[in-house]
Amino acid sequence: MPDRGEVAYFGAGPAPLPTKVLVKGAEAFVNFQNTGLSLAEISHRSQTANQILADTKAALTTLLEIPDSHDILFMHGGGSGEFSAVVLNMVAVWVEKRRREAEKDLGQDSAGIIERVRKELKDHLRLDYLVTGSWSLKASQEAANLLEPLGNGFVNVAVDSRKSPSGKFDNIPAEDTWTLTPPRTKSGKTSAFVYYCDNETVDGVEFPYFPKCLDRSHIDPSDEVPVVADMSSNFLSRRVDVSKHAVIFGGAQKNIGITDVTLVIVRKDVLATQPPPSFLHAVGVWSPPTILSWPVVAKNNSLYNTMPIFSIWIASEVMRGLLETHQDRQLAGQEEVANAKAKQIYDALDRYPEVYQIVPDRSVRSRMNICFRVNGGDAGQEKAFLEGAEAQLLQGLKGHRSVGGIRISNYNAVDVDKVRRLITYLEGFARKSEP
């Protein structure tokens, strides 16, 4: 029976956690701070629970340098739950802006306001999606599904990476080819938001930097299109300019903690720009379910319902560990570590091009999820690769079931020594497999 130190786990999620956090978590699960209670048993309304929420928010704020303009929410449902939450909350913001404009023009004519906004909704609403992999594709499909009762054509896929010659999610097209909805066009069409997935876990594609064309800091605020980012799988692995985003969300089970917690960083003006549910219903739009309503969650300090305090505490301990390790350098230090590990792995793969074929284009290679094929996707060779890795306790390397192949997940808790062990195996397998 191997001990924890002997196993090198490269699974895509749930991901490995720092052993120090797990040991401390085991104690807290039985008897938290000598209270005689498990942290999984205490009331989410207790002073202890509120302090854990405050500590976690403070740690995340320090790591990401989150400005006062944004709030932090803890939610259920994972990234997939936020696919829906984004649509319902951000469409509500779009509707409220149109309602306020109509009210200025029409005064207290309630029926006229409803009729005008209902027509504008059907004629002008757009949602822009940058589809660069499996998860952004699912997010765009969820948006289309939620808006189907209103009709078709609301979702504008401004980028679809599969339109490349390969027909696969293996690149990000140049920004001048994106077909984003222009702000304040004569047609009246405006986008409620632009959505992108910063790192595609399945396909191994990562945005190398924040898209330049989404930086609207220089334009009139009335023409701003809010930017929404799914950062589930590269959260806390590099620095992020939070101020350029209206919303950032991520499931915890990659770099942050364990399952059952979703972190949402949302701009406060988004929370304040929401119409009454009755108005949304009057113009034909669903209001966000309470459990997915960002304003409701924010108003209740993420405690509208019973939150998994133990899971939030684990996330807090992970963040505390990053702060202790990198101190004043914060995420700049972790970014250097993540980049160095990824470079070592890619360099090893590139040394044996006849054996290993990396899937994405070099310009968009993910630092977190390194996807490749063995001998052009030969089933026997890939099976042998995985079996050989398992024999050496290198685990979690099988690619996603939808695309196959091999996937090395290089999350924060995968330490350098385990990366070196993996590289030794990559080199040994390649030497045996070379023609």
Coordinates of C-alpha atoms in Angstrom, one line a residue:
M1 CA 0.0 0.0 0.0
P2 CA 1.7 3.2 -1.1
D3 CA 1.8 6.2 1.2
R4 CA 0.8 9.7 0.0
G5 CA 4.4 10.8 -0.7
E6 CA 4.9 8.0 -3.2
V7 CA 1.9 8.9 -5.4
A8 CA 2.2 11.6 -8.0
Y9 CA -1.4 12.6 -9.0
F10 CA -2.0 14.6 -12.2
G11 CA -5.8 14.4 -12.3
A12 CA -7.8 17.2 -13.9
G13 CA -10.2 17.6 -11.0
P14 CA -10.8 17.0 -8.2
A15 CA -7.2 17.9 -8.1
P16 CA -4.5 17.2 -5.5
L17 CA -4.3 19.4 -2.4
P18 CA -1.3 20.3 -0.3
T19 CA -0.7 17.5 2.2
K20 CA -0.3 20.1 5.0
V21 CA -3.8 21.3 4.4
L22 CA -5.2 17.7 4.3
V23 CA -3.6 16.8 7.6
K24 CA -4.9 20.0 9.3
G25 CA -8.3 19.3 7.6
A26 CA -8.4 15.8 9.1
E27 CA -8.0 17.2 12.5
A28 CA -10.7 19.9 11.9
F29 CA -13.1 17.3 10.6
V30 CA -13.0 15.5 13.9
N31 CA -12.4 18.3 16.5
F32 CA -12.1 21.8 15.2
Q33 CA -9.9 23.9 17.5
N34 CA -10.7 21.8 20.5
T35 CA -14.4 22.6 20.4
G36 CA -15.4 19.0 20.5
L37 CA -17.2 19.5 17.2
S38 CA -16.3 18.7 13.6
L39 CA -16.1 21.7 11.4
A40 CA -18.6 19.9 9.2
E41 CA -21.1 20.1 12.2
I42 CA -21.0 23.7 13.3
S43 CA -23.8 26.0 12.4
H44 CA -23.3 28.1 9.3
R45 CA -24.8 31.0 11.3
S46 CA -22.2 30.7 14.0
Q47 CA -19.5 33.3 14.8
T48 CA -16.9 30.7 13.8
A49 CA -18.5 30.2 10.4
N50 CA -18.7 34.0 9.8
Q51 CA -15.1 34.3 10.7
I52 CA -14.1 31.6 8.3
L53 CA -16.0 33.4 5.5
A54 CA -14.3 36.7 6.4
D55 CA -10.8 35.1 6.5
T56 CA -11.3 33.4 3.2
K57 CA -12.5 36.7 1.5
A58 CA -9.5 38.5 3.0
A59 CA -7.0 36.0 1.7
L60 CA -8.5 35.9 -1.8
T61 CA -8.6 39.7 -1.8
T62 CA -4.9 39.9 -1.0
L63 CA -3.9 37.2 -3.5
L64 CA -5.9 38.7 -6.4
E65 CA -5.7 42.3 -5.3
I66 CA -9.4 42.5 -5.7
P67 CA -10.6 46.2 -5.7
D68 CA -13.3 47.6 -3.5
S69 CA -15.5 47.8 -6.6
H70 CA -16.0 44.0 -6.4
D71 CA -17.6 41.6 -4.0
I72 CA -16.8 37.9 -3.3
L73 CA -19.6 35.3 -3.2
F74 CA -19.5 31.6 -2.2
M75 CA -22.1 29.6 -4.1
H76 CA -23.2 26.0 -5.0
G77 CA -23.4 24.4 -8.4
G78 CA -19.9 24.5 -9.7
G79 CA -18.9 26.1 -12.9
S80 CA -21.9 24.5 -14.7
G81 CA -24.2 26.2 -12.2
E82 CA -22.6 29.5 -13.1
F83 CA -23.3 28.9 -16.8
S84 CA -26.9 29.5 -15.9
A85 CA -26.3 32.1 -13.2
V86 CA -24.3 34.3 -15.6
V87 CA -27.1 34.3 -18.2
L88 CA -30.0 35.0 -15.8
N89 CA -28.2 37.6 -13.7
M90 CA -26.5 39.5 -16.6
V91 CA -29.6 39.5 -18.8
A92 CA -31.5 41.0 -15.8
V93 CA -28.8 43.7 -15.7
W94 CA -29.3 44.4 -19.4
V95 CA -33.1 44.6 -18.9
E96 CA -32.8 46.9 -16.0
K97 CA -30.6 49.3 -17.9
R98 CA -33.2 49.4 -20.7
R99 CA -36.0 49.8 -18.1
R100 CA -34.3 52.9 -16.6
E101 CA -33.8 54.4 -20.1
A102 CA -37.5 53.8 -20.9
E103 CA -38.5 55.3 -17.6
K104 CA -36.6 58.5 -18.4
D105 CA -38.4 58.8 -21.7
L106 CA -41.9 57.6 -20.7
G107 CA -42.2 58.6 -17.0
Q108 CA -44.7 56.6 -15.1
D109 CA -46.3 54.9 -18.1
S110 CA -45.8 51.3 -16.7
A111 CA -47.5 49.6 -19.6
G112 CA -45.5 51.6 -22.2
I113 CA -42.2 50.8 -20.4
I114 CA -43.0 47.1 -20.4
E115 CA -44.0 47.1 -24.0
R116 CA -40.9 49.0 -25.1
V117 CA -38.4 46.9 -23.1
R118 CA -40.1 43.7 -24.3
K119 CA -39.7 44.7 -27.9
E120 CA -36.1 45.8 -27.3
L121 CA -35.4 42.5 -25.6
K122 CA -36.5 40.5 -28.6
D123 CA -34.8 42.8 -31.2
H124 CA -31.6 44.0 -29.5
L125 CA -30.4 41.5 -26.9
R126 CA -27.2 39.7 -27.7
L127 CA -24.8 37.5 -25.6
D128 CA -21.3 37.2 -27.0
Y129 CA -19.4 33.9 -26.4
L130 CA -15.8 33.1 -27.2
V131 CA -15.9 29.4 -27.8
T132 CA -12.4 28.1 -27.6
G133 CA -13.0 24.7 -26.0
S134 CA -15.5 22.2 -24.6
W135 CA -16.5 24.3 -21.5
S136 CA -17.1 27.6 -23.3
L137 CA -19.1 25.6 -25.8
K138 CA -21.3 24.1 -23.1
A139 CA -21.7 27.6 -21.5
S140 CA -22.9 29.0 -24.9
Q141 CA -25.3 26.1 -25.3
E142 CA -26.7 26.6 -21.9
A143 CA -27.3 30.3 -22.7
A144 CA -29.2 29.3 -25.9
N145 CA -31.3 26.8 -24.0
L146 CA -32.3 29.3 -21.3
L147 CA -33.3 32.0 -23.9
E148 CA -35.1 29.6 -26.2
P149 CA -38.5 30.6 -24.9
L150 CA -37.8 34.1 -26.3
G151 CA -36.7 32.7 -29.7
N152 CA -33.4 32.1 -31.4
G153 CA -30.4 34.2 -32.3
F154 CA -29.7 35.8 -29.0
V155 CA -26.3 34.0 -28.6
N156 CA -23.6 35.4 -30.8
V157 CA -20.7 32.9 -31.0
A158 CA -18.0 35.6 -31.8
V159 CA -15.3 32.9 -31.9
D160 CA -15.4 29.2 -32.7
S161 CA -12.0 27.7 -32.7
R162 CA -13.2 24.6 -34.4
K163 CA -13.4 26.6 -37.6
S164 CA -9.6 26.2 -37.9
P165 CA -8.2 23.8 -40.6
S166 CA -7.9 21.1 -38.0
G167 CA -11.6 21.3 -37.0
K168 CA -10.6 21.0 -33.4
F169 CA -10.2 23.2 -30.3
D170 CA -6.5 23.6 -30.7
N171 CA -6.0 27.4 -31.1
I172 CA -7.5 30.8 -30.5
P173 CA -8.1 32.8 -33.6
A174 CA -6.6 36.3 -34.0
E175 CA -8.7 39.0 -32.3
D176 CA -9.3 40.9 -35.5
T177 CA -11.4 37.9 -36.7
W178 CA -13.7 38.0 -33.8
T179 CA -17.3 39.0 -34.5
L180 CA -18.2 40.7 -31.3
T181 CA -21.4 42.7 -31.1
P182 CA -20.4 46.3 -31.6
P183 CA -21.4 48.6 -28.8
R184 CA -24.3 50.9 -29.5
T185 CA -24.8 50.1 -33.1
K186 CA -27.5 51.8 -35.2
S187 CA -29.4 48.6 -35.2
G188 CA -29.8 48.9 -31.4
K189 CA -28.2 45.5 -30.8
T190 CA -26.1 45.4 -27.6
S191 CA -24.4 42.6 -25.8
A192 CA -25.3 41.8 -22.2
F193 CA -21.8 40.5 -21.8
V194 CA -18.8 38.9 -23.4
Y195 CA -18.0 35.4 -22.0
Y196 CA -14.7 33.5 -22.2
C197 CA -13.1 30.5 -20.5
D198 CA -9.6 31.5 -19.5
N199 CA -8.3 27.9 -19.5
E200 CA -10.0 25.0 -21.3
T201 CA -9.4 21.9 -19.1
V202 CA -10.5 19.3 -21.7
D203 CA -8.6 20.7 -24.7
G204 CA -5.5 22.2 -23.1
V205 CA -6.0 25.7 -24.4
E206 CA -5.3 28.8 -22.3
F207 CA -5.6 32.5 -23.1
P208 CA -2.0 33.7 -22.9
Y209 CA -3.2 37.2 -21.8
F210 CA -6.3 39.2 -21.3
P211 CA -7.8 39.9 -24.8
K212 CA -6.8 43.4 -25.9
C213 CA -10.1 44.0 -27.7
L214 CA -12.1 43.3 -24.4
D215 CA -10.3 46.1 -22.6
R216 CA -12.9 48.8 -22.7
S217 CA -11.4 51.0 -20.0
H218 CA -10.8 53.8 -22.5
I219 CA -14.4 54.1 -23.8
D220 CA -17.6 55.7 -22.6
P221 CA -19.0 53.7 -19.6
S222 CA -22.4 53.6 -21.3
D223 CA -20.9 51.7 -24.1
E224 CA -19.1 49.1 -21.9
V225 CA -19.8 45.5 -22.5
P226 CA -19.3 43.6 -19.2
V227 CA -16.6 40.8 -19.4
V228 CA -17.4 37.5 -17.7
A229 CA -14.6 34.9 -17.2
D230 CA -14.6 31.2 -16.2
M231 CA -11.3 30.7 -14.4
S232 CA -12.2 27.4 -12.8
S233 CA -9.0 25.6 -13.8
N234 CA -6.3 28.3 -13.7
F235 CA -7.6 30.2 -10.7
L236 CA -4.7 31.4 -8.4
S237 CA -2.1 30.2 -10.8
R238 CA -1.2 33.7 -12.2
R239 CA -2.0 37.3 -11.7
V240 CA -5.3 38.7 -13.0
D241 CA -6.5 42.2 -13.4
V242 CA -9.9 41.8 -11.7
S243 CA -10.9 45.4 -12.5
K244 CA -11.2 44.5 -16.2
H245 CA -13.9 41.9 -15.4
A246 CA -17.5 42.3 -14.3
V247 CA -17.6 38.7 -13.2
I248 CA -15.0 36.0 -12.6
F249 CA -16.0 32.6 -11.3
G250 CA -14.4 29.3 -10.6
G251 CA -15.2 25.9 -9.1
A252 CA -12.9 25.2 -6.1
Q253 CA -11.8 21.7 -7.0
K254 CA -8.8 22.6 -9.1
N255 CA -6.4 25.1 -7.5
I256 CA -8.6 26.3 -4.6
G257 CA -9.9 23.4 -2.6
I258 CA -12.5 20.6 -2.7
T259 CA -15.8 20.3 -4.4
D260 CA -19.1 21.9 -3.4
V261 CA -17.8 25.5 -3.4
T262 CA -17.9 28.0 -6.3
L263 CA -16.2 31.3 -6.0
V264 CA -17.8 34.3 -7.8
I265 CA -16.1 37.7 -7.9
V266 CA -18.7 40.2 -9.1
R267 CA -18.7 43.9 -9.6
K268 CA -20.9 45.7 -7.1
D269 CA -22.7 47.8 -9.8
V270 CA -23.8 44.5 -11.3
L271 CA -25.4 43.6 -8.0
A272 CA -27.1 46.9 -7.8
T273 CA -28.5 46.9 -11.4
Q274 CA -31.4 44.4 -11.1
P275 CA -35.0 44.9 -11.9
P276 CA -37.9 43.5 -9.8
P277 CA -38.6 39.9 -10.7
S278 CA -42.1 41.0 -11.6
F279 CA -40.7 43.2 -14.4
L280 CA -38.6 40.5 -15.8
H281 CA -41.6 38.2 -15.9
A282 CA -43.7 40.9 -17.6
V283 CA -41.2 41.3 -20.4
G284 CA -40.9 37.5 -20.8
V285 CA -37.6 36.7 -19.0
W286 CA -37.1 34.3 -16.2
S287 CA -35.8 35.8 -13.0
P288 CA -32.7 34.1 -11.4
P289 CA -33.7 31.3 -9.0
T290 CA -32.9 32.5 -5.5
I291 CA -30.1 30.0 -5.1
L292 CA -28.4 31.5 -8.2
S293 CA -29.2 35.2 -7.6
W294 CA -26.0 37.0 -7.0
P295 CA -27.7 40.0 -5.3
V296 CA -29.5 37.7 -2.9
V297 CA -26.3 35.7 -2.1
A298 CA -24.4 39.0 -1.6
K299 CA -27.0 40.5 0.6
N300 CA -26.9 37.4 2.9
N301 CA -23.1 37.2 3.0
S302 CA -23.3 33.9 1.1
L303 CA -25.4 32.4 3.9
Y304 CA -28.8 32.5 2.4
N305 CA -28.8 28.8 2.8
T306 CA -26.5 26.2 4.4
M307 CA -23.0 26.6 2.9
P308 CA -20.3 23.9 3.3
I309 CA -18.2 25.7 5.9
F310 CA -15.6 22.9 5.9
S311 CA -15.1 23.3 2.2
I312 CA -14.7 27.0 2.5
W313 CA -12.2 26.6 5.3
I314 CA -10.1 24.2 3.2
A315 CA -10.0 26.9 0.4
S316 CA -9.0 29.4 3.1
E317 CA -6.1 27.2 4.2
V318 CA -4.9 26.7 0.6
M319 CA -4.9 30.5 0.1
R320 CA -3.1 31.0 3.4
G321 CA -0.5 28.6 2.2
L322 CA 0.1 30.5 -1.0
L323 CA 0.5 33.7 1.0
E324 CA 2.9 32.1 3.4
T325 CA 5.0 30.6 0.6
H326 CA 5.2 33.7 -1.6
Q327 CA 4.6 36.5 0.9
D328 CA 4.8 39.9 -0.7
R329 CA 5.1 38.4 -4.2
Q330 CA 1.7 36.8 -3.8
L331 CA 0.5 35.3 -7.1
A332 CA 3.6 36.6 -9.0
G333 CA 5.5 33.9 -7.1
Q334 CA 3.0 31.2 -7.9
E335 CA 2.9 32.2 -11.5
E336 CA 6.6 31.7 -11.8
V337 CA 6.4 28.2 -10.3
A338 CA 3.5 27.2 -12.6
N339 CA 5.2 28.5 -15.7
A340 CA 8.5 26.8 -14.8
K341 CA 6.8 23.4 -14.2
A342 CA 4.8 23.7 -17.5
K343 CA 7.9 24.6 -19.4
Q344 CA 9.8 21.6 -18.1
I345 CA 7.0 19.3 -19.2
Y346 CA 6.5 20.8 -22.6
D347 CA 10.3 20.8 -23.2
A348 CA 10.4 17.1 -22.4
L349 CA 7.5 16.4 -24.8
D350 CA 9.0 18.5 -27.6
R351 CA 12.2 16.6 -27.4
Y352 CA 10.4 13.5 -28.8
P353 CA 8.1 14.8 -31.5
E354 CA 7.8 11.4 -33.2
V355 CA 6.4 9.9 -29.9
Y356 CA 4.5 12.8 -28.4
Q357 CA 2.2 15.1 -30.3
I358 CA 1.0 18.1 -28.3
V359 CA -2.6 18.9 -29.3
P360 CA -2.9 22.7 -29.0
D361 CA -1.0 25.3 -31.0
R362 CA 2.2 26.4 -29.2
S363 CA 0.8 30.0 -28.8
V364 CA -2.1 28.8 -26.6
R365 CA -0.7 25.9 -24.7
S366 CA -2.2 25.6 -21.3
R367 CA 0.1 25.7 -18.3
M368 CA -2.5 23.8 -16.3
N369 CA -3.7 21.0 -18.6
I370 CA -1.1 19.6 -21.0
C371 CA -2.8 17.5 -23.6
F372 CA -1.0 15.3 -26.1
R373 CA -1.2 12.1 -28.1
V374 CA 1.2 9.1 -28.1
N375 CA 2.3 7.9 -31.5
G376 CA -0.4 9.9 -33.3
G377 CA -3.2 8.5 -31.0
D378 CA -2.3 4.9 -31.3
A379 CA -4.7 3.1 -28.9
G380 CA -2.2 0.4 -27.9
Q381 CA 0.6 2.8 -27.3
E382 CA -1.5 5.1 -25.2
K383 CA -2.7 2.2 -23.2
A384 CA 0.9 1.1 -22.6
F385 CA 1.8 4.6 -21.6
L386 CA -0.9 4.8 -19.0
E387 CA -0.2 1.4 -17.6
G388 CA 3.5 2.1 -17.4
A389 CA 2.7 5.4 -15.6
E390 CA 0.4 3.7 -13.1
A391 CA 3.0 1.1 -12.3
Q392 CA 5.3 4.0 -11.2
L393 CA 2.4 5.6 -9.2
L394 CA 2.0 8.4 -11.7
Q395 CA -1.7 8.7 -11.7
G396 CA -4.6 10.6 -13.3
L397 CA -3.0 11.0 -16.7
K398 CA -5.9 9.7 -18.9
G399 CA -7.4 12.4 -21.2
H400 CA -11.0 13.5 -21.0
R401 CA -13.4 10.8 -22.2
S402 CA -14.7 13.2 -25.0
V403 CA -11.3 13.6 -26.7
G404 CA -9.1 10.7 -25.4
G405 CA -5.3 10.9 -25.4
I406 CA -3.1 11.9 -22.4
R407 CA -3.6 14.9 -20.1
I408 CA -1.1 16.1 -17.5
S409 CA -2.8 18.5 -15.0
N410 CA -0.2 20.8 -13.6
Y411 CA -2.1 22.4 -10.7
N412 CA -0.6 24.4 -7.9
A413 CA -0.4 21.4 -5.5
V414 CA 1.6 19.3 -7.9
D415 CA 5.1 19.9 -6.6
V416 CA 8.3 20.2 -8.6
D417 CA 9.7 16.8 -7.5
K418 CA 6.6 15.0 -8.9
V419 CA 7.0 16.9 -12.1
R420 CA 10.6 15.6 -12.3
R421 CA 9.4 12.1 -11.7
L422 CA 6.9 12.4 -14.5
I423 CA 9.6 13.8 -16.9
T424 CA 11.9 10.9 -16.2
Y425 CA 9.0 8.6 -17.1
L426 CA 8.2 10.6 -20.3
E427 CA 11.9 10.4 -21.4
G428 CA 12.2 6.7 -20.6
F429 CA 9.0 5.7 -22.4
A430 CA 10.0 7.8 -25.4
R431 CA 13.4 6.2 -25.8
K432 CA 11.8 2.8 -25.7
S433 CA 9.2 3.8 -28.3
E434 CA 11.3 5.7 -30.8
P435 CA 11.5 4.1 -34.2

